[in-house]
Amino acid sequence: MDESFGSDRVEAARAELREEVEAALERGSKAQAFLDQIEDVRGEGASKGGVVRVSVDSSGMPISVVVDGFPKLGDAFIEAFQRAVQDLGAGIADRAADSYGASSVESREFLQAFGSRREISAELEVAVRGGFDRFGCLRPEGVRRAAAGRSGDLSRRGVR
């Protein structure tokens, strides 16, 4: 058997693999650029007659609600919505801990970002944790940190 034939096949496979890696990195770079570009996009909507106006961030989360004649009602809606999202996240974090174990990689990010319903007393004030304050941003910081750890392009940027 000709040894040069075998090494040619190995080198061709390496070249093909390098091309696939470069193509994947390019697609990843384009996807990140897209996410960066849409991060500041906002949506605006109003009810018929314009009595209620809502602004949402690029993830669809409401960031502003204005109700004509009731200036505090919009802020109360945003506060209630944030609490509902926090509670939802805490419930998901508990399920992740039940499924994977509280110390697992899968559940640690959830628990860090949302906390646990088991830890939150009904009498205590529920605060939106920094890792999940999605209002005004596309992704939670935990996702940004994970993405930054995998891409050299992201590591030079500060996490917002």
PDB file of C-alpha atoms in Angstrom:
ATOM      1  CA  MET A   1       0.000   0.000   0.000  1.00  0.00           C
ATOM      2  CA  ASP A   2       1.262   3.440  -0.900  1.00  0.00           C
ATOM      3  CA  GLU A   3       1.789   5.480   2.297  1.00  0.00           C
ATOM      4  CA  SER A   4       1.567   8.790   0.421  1.00  0.00           C
ATOM      5  CA  PHE A   5      -2.007   7.879  -0.595  1.00  0.00           C
ATOM      6  CA  GLY A   6      -2.991   7.576   3.095  1.00  0.00           C
ATOM      7  CA  SER A   7      -1.317  10.837   4.099  1.00  0.00           C
ATOM      8  CA  ASP A   8      -2.971  12.629   1.164  1.00  0.00           C
ATOM      9  CA  ARG A   9      -6.381  11.497   2.420  1.00  0.00           C
ATOM     10  CA  VAL A  10      -5.563  12.647   5.952  1.00  0.00           C
ATOM     11  CA  GLU A  11      -4.373  16.035   4.702  1.00  0.00           C
ATOM     12  CA  ALA A  12      -7.495  16.422   2.541  1.00  0.00           C
ATOM     13  CA  ALA A  13      -9.679  15.598   5.547  1.00  0.00           C
ATOM     14  CA  ARG A  14      -7.784  18.157   7.659  1.00  0.00           C
ATOM     15  CA  ALA A  15      -8.230  20.824   4.974  1.00  0.00           C
ATOM     16  CA  GLU A  16     -11.945  20.060   4.737  1.00  0.00           C
ATOM     17  CA  LEU A  17     -12.261  20.235   8.505  1.00  0.00           C
ATOM     18  CA  ARG A  18     -10.415  23.588   8.588  1.00  0.00           C
ATOM     19  CA  GLU A  19     -12.817  24.952   5.970  1.00  0.00           C
ATOM     20  CA  GLU A  20     -15.828  23.763   7.950  1.00  0.00           C
ATOM     21  CA  VAL A  21     -14.469  25.342  11.137  1.00  0.00           C
ATOM     22  CA  GLU A  22     -13.816  28.636   9.348  1.00  0.00           C
ATOM     23  CA  ALA A  23     -17.338  28.591   7.863  1.00  0.00           C
ATOM     24  CA  ALA A  24     -18.858  27.870  11.284  1.00  0.00           C
ATOM     25  CA  LEU A  25     -16.856  30.689  12.874  1.00  0.00           C
ATOM     26  CA  GLU A  26     -18.017  33.057  10.131  1.00  0.00           C
ATOM     27  CA  ARG A  27     -21.661  32.071  10.678  1.00  0.00           C
ATOM     28  CA  GLY A  28     -21.212  32.546  14.415  1.00  0.00           C
ATOM     29  CA  SER A  29     -19.667  35.956  13.869  1.00  0.00           C
ATOM     30  CA  LYS A  30     -22.578  36.997  11.647  1.00  0.00           C
ATOM     31  CA  ALA A  31     -25.095  35.713  14.201  1.00  0.00           C
ATOM     32  CA  GLN A  32     -23.397  37.694  16.970  1.00  0.00           C
ATOM     33  CA  ALA A  33     -23.330  40.832  14.807  1.00  0.00           C
ATOM     34  CA  PHE A  34     -27.061  40.375  14.159  1.00  0.00           C
ATOM     35  CA  LEU A  35     -27.784  40.000  17.889  1.00  0.00           C
ATOM     36  CA  ASP A  36     -25.720  43.107  18.623  1.00  0.00           C
ATOM     37  CA  GLN A  37     -27.580  45.083  15.954  1.00  0.00           C
ATOM     38  CA  ILE A  38     -31.064  44.155  17.149  1.00  0.00           C
ATOM     39  CA  GLU A  39     -30.328  44.630  20.836  1.00  0.00           C
ATOM     40  CA  ASP A  40     -31.342  48.300  20.784  1.00  0.00           C
ATOM     41  CA  VAL A  41     -34.433  47.806  18.593  1.00  0.00           C
ATOM     42  CA  ARG A  42     -37.639  48.786  20.349  1.00  0.00           C
ATOM     43  CA  GLY A  43     -41.265  48.177  19.397  1.00  0.00           C
ATOM     44  CA  GLU A  44     -44.093  50.615  20.011  1.00  0.00           C
ATOM     45  CA  GLY A  45     -47.794  49.856  20.082  1.00  0.00           C
ATOM     46  CA  ALA A  46     -50.999  51.567  21.121  1.00  0.00           C
ATOM     47  CA  SER A  47     -54.549  50.506  21.748  1.00  0.00           C
ATOM     48  CA  LYS A  48     -57.338  51.761  19.516  1.00  0.00           C
ATOM     49  CA  GLY A  49     -57.730  55.402  20.376  1.00  0.00           C
ATOM     50  CA  GLY A  50     -54.211  55.508  21.858  1.00  0.00           C
ATOM     51  CA  VAL A  51     -55.330  55.311  25.503  1.00  0.00           C
ATOM     52  CA  VAL A  52     -52.684  52.684  26.268  1.00  0.00           C
ATOM     53  CA  ARG A  53     -49.180  52.794  24.771  1.00  0.00           C
ATOM     54  CA  VAL A  54     -46.573  50.087  25.240  1.00  0.00           C
ATOM     55  CA  SER A  55     -42.859  49.905  24.385  1.00  0.00           C
ATOM     56  CA  VAL A  56     -41.036  46.577  24.258  1.00  0.00           C
ATOM     57  CA  ASP A  57     -37.350  45.720  23.999  1.00  0.00           C
ATOM     58  CA  SER A  58     -35.858  43.466  21.343  1.00  0.00           C
ATOM     59  CA  SER A  59     -36.827  40.348  23.296  1.00  0.00           C
ATOM     60  CA  GLY A  60     -40.462  41.441  23.475  1.00  0.00           C
ATOM     61  CA  MET A  61     -40.311  42.371  27.143  1.00  0.00           C
ATOM     62  CA  PRO A  62     -42.322  45.490  28.035  1.00  0.00           C
ATOM     63  CA  ILE A  63     -40.153  48.395  29.113  1.00  0.00           C
ATOM     64  CA  SER A  64     -42.776  51.125  29.218  1.00  0.00           C
ATOM     65  CA  VAL A  65     -46.541  51.209  29.618  1.00  0.00           C
ATOM     66  CA  VAL A  66     -48.434  54.499  29.547  1.00  0.00           C
ATOM     67  CA  VAL A  67     -52.143  54.679  30.355  1.00  0.00           C
ATOM     68  CA  ASP A  68     -53.713  58.085  29.687  1.00  0.00           C
ATOM     69  CA  GLY A  69     -55.287  59.497  32.807  1.00  0.00           C
ATOM     70  CA  PHE A  70     -53.553  56.978  35.088  1.00  0.00           C
ATOM     71  CA  PRO A  71     -49.842  57.869  35.195  1.00  0.00           C
ATOM     72  CA  LYS A  72     -48.917  55.336  37.911  1.00  0.00           C
ATOM     73  CA  LEU A  73     -50.754  52.412  36.334  1.00  0.00           C
ATOM     74  CA  GLY A  74     -48.083  51.812  33.676  1.00  0.00           C
ATOM     75  CA  ASP A  75     -45.304  51.662  36.260  1.00  0.00           C
ATOM     76  CA  ALA A  76     -47.405  49.302  38.388  1.00  0.00           C
ATOM     77  CA  PHE A  77     -47.878  47.022  35.359  1.00  0.00           C
ATOM     78  CA  ILE A  78     -44.122  46.923  34.675  1.00  0.00           C
ATOM     79  CA  GLU A  79     -43.413  46.165  38.345  1.00  0.00           C
ATOM     80  CA  ALA A  80     -46.007  43.369  38.410  1.00  0.00           C
ATOM     81  CA  PHE A  81     -44.695  41.969  35.135  1.00  0.00           C
ATOM     82  CA  GLN A  82     -41.115  41.937  36.428  1.00  0.00           C
ATOM     83  CA  ARG A  83     -42.248  40.114  39.545  1.00  0.00           C
ATOM     84  CA  ALA A  84     -44.171  37.579  37.471  1.00  0.00           C
ATOM     85  CA  VAL A  85     -41.120  36.917  35.279  1.00  0.00           C
ATOM     86  CA  GLN A  86     -38.918  36.600  38.379  1.00  0.00           C
ATOM     87  CA  ASP A  87     -41.381  34.150  39.920  1.00  0.00           C
ATOM     88  CA  LEU A  88     -41.534  32.155  36.688  1.00  0.00           C
ATOM     89  CA  GLY A  89     -37.727  32.006  36.588  1.00  0.00           C
ATOM     90  CA  ALA A  90     -37.568  30.892  40.223  1.00  0.00           C
ATOM     91  CA  GLY A  91     -40.065  28.124  39.462  1.00  0.00           C
ATOM     92  CA  ILE A  92     -37.999  26.983  36.472  1.00  0.00           C
ATOM     93  CA  ALA A  93     -34.845  27.122  38.607  1.00  0.00           C
ATOM     94  CA  ASP A  94     -36.500  24.833  41.160  1.00  0.00           C
ATOM     95  CA  ARG A  95     -37.454  22.364  38.407  1.00  0.00           C
ATOM     96  CA  ALA A  96     -33.893  22.445  37.053  1.00  0.00           C
ATOM     97  CA  ALA A  97     -32.549  21.720  40.544  1.00  0.00           C
ATOM     98  CA  ASP A  98     -35.029  18.843  40.912  1.00  0.00           C
ATOM     99  CA  SER A  99     -34.093  17.411  37.518  1.00  0.00           C
ATOM    100  CA  TYR A 100     -30.318  17.905  37.487  1.00  0.00           C
ATOM    101  CA  GLY A 101     -29.416  18.539  41.129  1.00  0.00           C
ATOM    102  CA  ALA A 102     -28.889  21.944  42.744  1.00  0.00           C
ATOM    103  CA  SER A 103     -25.112  21.849  42.250  1.00  0.00           C
ATOM    104  CA  SER A 104     -25.240  20.881  38.562  1.00  0.00           C
ATOM    105  CA  VAL A 105     -24.072  23.221  35.838  1.00  0.00           C
ATOM    106  CA  GLU A 106     -27.565  23.085  34.323  1.00  0.00           C
ATOM    107  CA  SER A 107     -29.294  24.412  37.419  1.00  0.00           C
ATOM    108  CA  ARG A 108     -26.634  26.726  38.898  1.00  0.00           C
ATOM    109  CA  GLU A 109     -27.152  29.436  36.241  1.00  0.00           C
ATOM    110  CA  PHE A 110     -30.925  29.326  36.740  1.00  0.00           C
ATOM    111  CA  LEU A 111     -30.626  29.461  40.509  1.00  0.00           C
ATOM    112  CA  GLN A 112     -28.083  32.280  40.362  1.00  0.00           C
ATOM    113  CA  ALA A 113     -30.178  34.315  37.932  1.00  0.00           C
ATOM    114  CA  PHE A 114     -33.632  33.730  39.434  1.00  0.00           C
ATOM    115  CA  GLY A 115     -33.249  32.347  42.918  1.00  0.00           C
ATOM    116  CA  SER A 116     -35.615  29.670  44.133  1.00  0.00           C
ATOM    117  CA  ARG A 117     -39.298  29.820  45.024  1.00  0.00           C
ATOM    118  CA  ARG A 118     -38.376  27.642  47.964  1.00  0.00           C
ATOM    119  CA  GLU A 119     -36.146  30.433  49.298  1.00  0.00           C
ATOM    120  CA  ILE A 120     -38.591  33.266  48.666  1.00  0.00           C
ATOM    121  CA  SER A 121     -41.074  33.845  51.431  1.00  0.00           C
ATOM    122  CA  ALA A 122     -44.504  35.190  50.513  1.00  0.00           C
ATOM    123  CA  GLU A 123     -43.954  38.050  52.978  1.00  0.00           C
ATOM    124  CA  LEU A 124     -40.614  39.116  51.505  1.00  0.00           C
ATOM    125  CA  GLU A 125     -40.174  41.611  48.727  1.00  0.00           C
ATOM    126  CA  VAL A 126     -39.220  39.831  45.498  1.00  0.00           C
ATOM    127  CA  ALA A 127     -36.375  41.639  43.761  1.00  0.00           C
ATOM    128  CA  VAL A 128     -35.346  41.154  40.168  1.00  0.00           C
ATOM    129  CA  ARG A 129     -31.843  39.726  40.263  1.00  0.00           C
ATOM    130  CA  GLY A 130     -29.124  41.327  38.164  1.00  0.00           C
ATOM    131  CA  GLY A 131     -28.551  38.187  36.117  1.00  0.00           C
ATOM    132  CA  PHE A 132     -32.073  38.210  34.770  1.00  0.00           C
ATOM    133  CA  ASP A 133     -33.072  41.845  34.518  1.00  0.00           C
ATOM    134  CA  ARG A 134     -34.041  41.391  30.873  1.00  0.00           C
ATOM    135  CA  PHE A 135     -35.918  44.639  30.631  1.00  0.00           C
ATOM    136  CA  GLY A 136     -34.018  46.759  28.152  1.00  0.00           C
ATOM    137  CA  CYS A 137     -31.621  44.037  27.034  1.00  0.00           C
ATOM    138  CA  LEU A 138     -31.849  41.040  24.750  1.00  0.00           C
ATOM    139  CA  ARG A 139     -30.206  38.369  26.862  1.00  0.00           C
ATOM    140  CA  PRO A 140     -29.546  37.740  30.534  1.00  0.00           C
ATOM    141  CA  GLU A 141     -25.998  38.402  31.700  1.00  0.00           C
ATOM    142  CA  GLY A 142     -25.441  34.681  32.335  1.00  0.00           C
ATOM    143  CA  VAL A 143     -25.970  33.974  28.653  1.00  0.00           C
ATOM    144  CA  ARG A 144     -23.654  36.857  27.734  1.00  0.00           C
ATOM    145  CA  ARG A 145     -20.957  35.506  30.079  1.00  0.00           C
ATOM    146  CA  ALA A 146     -21.281  32.023  28.612  1.00  0.00           C
ATOM    147  CA  ALA A 147     -21.081  33.398  25.059  1.00  0.00           C
ATOM    148  CA  ALA A 148     -18.120  35.593  25.990  1.00  0.00           C
ATOM    149  CA  GLY A 149     -16.250  32.562  27.286  1.00  0.00           C
ATOM    150  CA  ARG A 150     -16.582  30.788  23.934  1.00  0.00           C
ATOM    151  CA  SER A 151     -15.705  33.584  21.520  1.00  0.00           C
ATOM    152  CA  GLY A 152     -12.598  35.693  21.293  1.00  0.00           C
ATOM    153  CA  ASP A 153     -14.607  38.454  19.619  1.00  0.00           C
ATOM    154  CA  LEU A 154     -16.870  38.779  22.660  1.00  0.00           C
ATOM    155  CA  SER A 155     -14.120  38.638  25.259  1.00  0.00           C
ATOM    156  CA  ARG A 156     -12.763  42.037  24.262  1.00  0.00           C
ATOM    157  CA  ARG A 157     -16.156  43.660  24.813  1.00  0.00           C
ATOM    158  CA  GLY A 158     -17.564  44.479  28.199  1.00  0.00           C
ATOM    159  CA  VAL A 159     -20.645  42.580  29.290  1.00  0.00           C
ATOM    160  CA  ARG A 160     -23.583  44.940  29.454  1.00  0.00           C
TER     161      ARG A 160
END
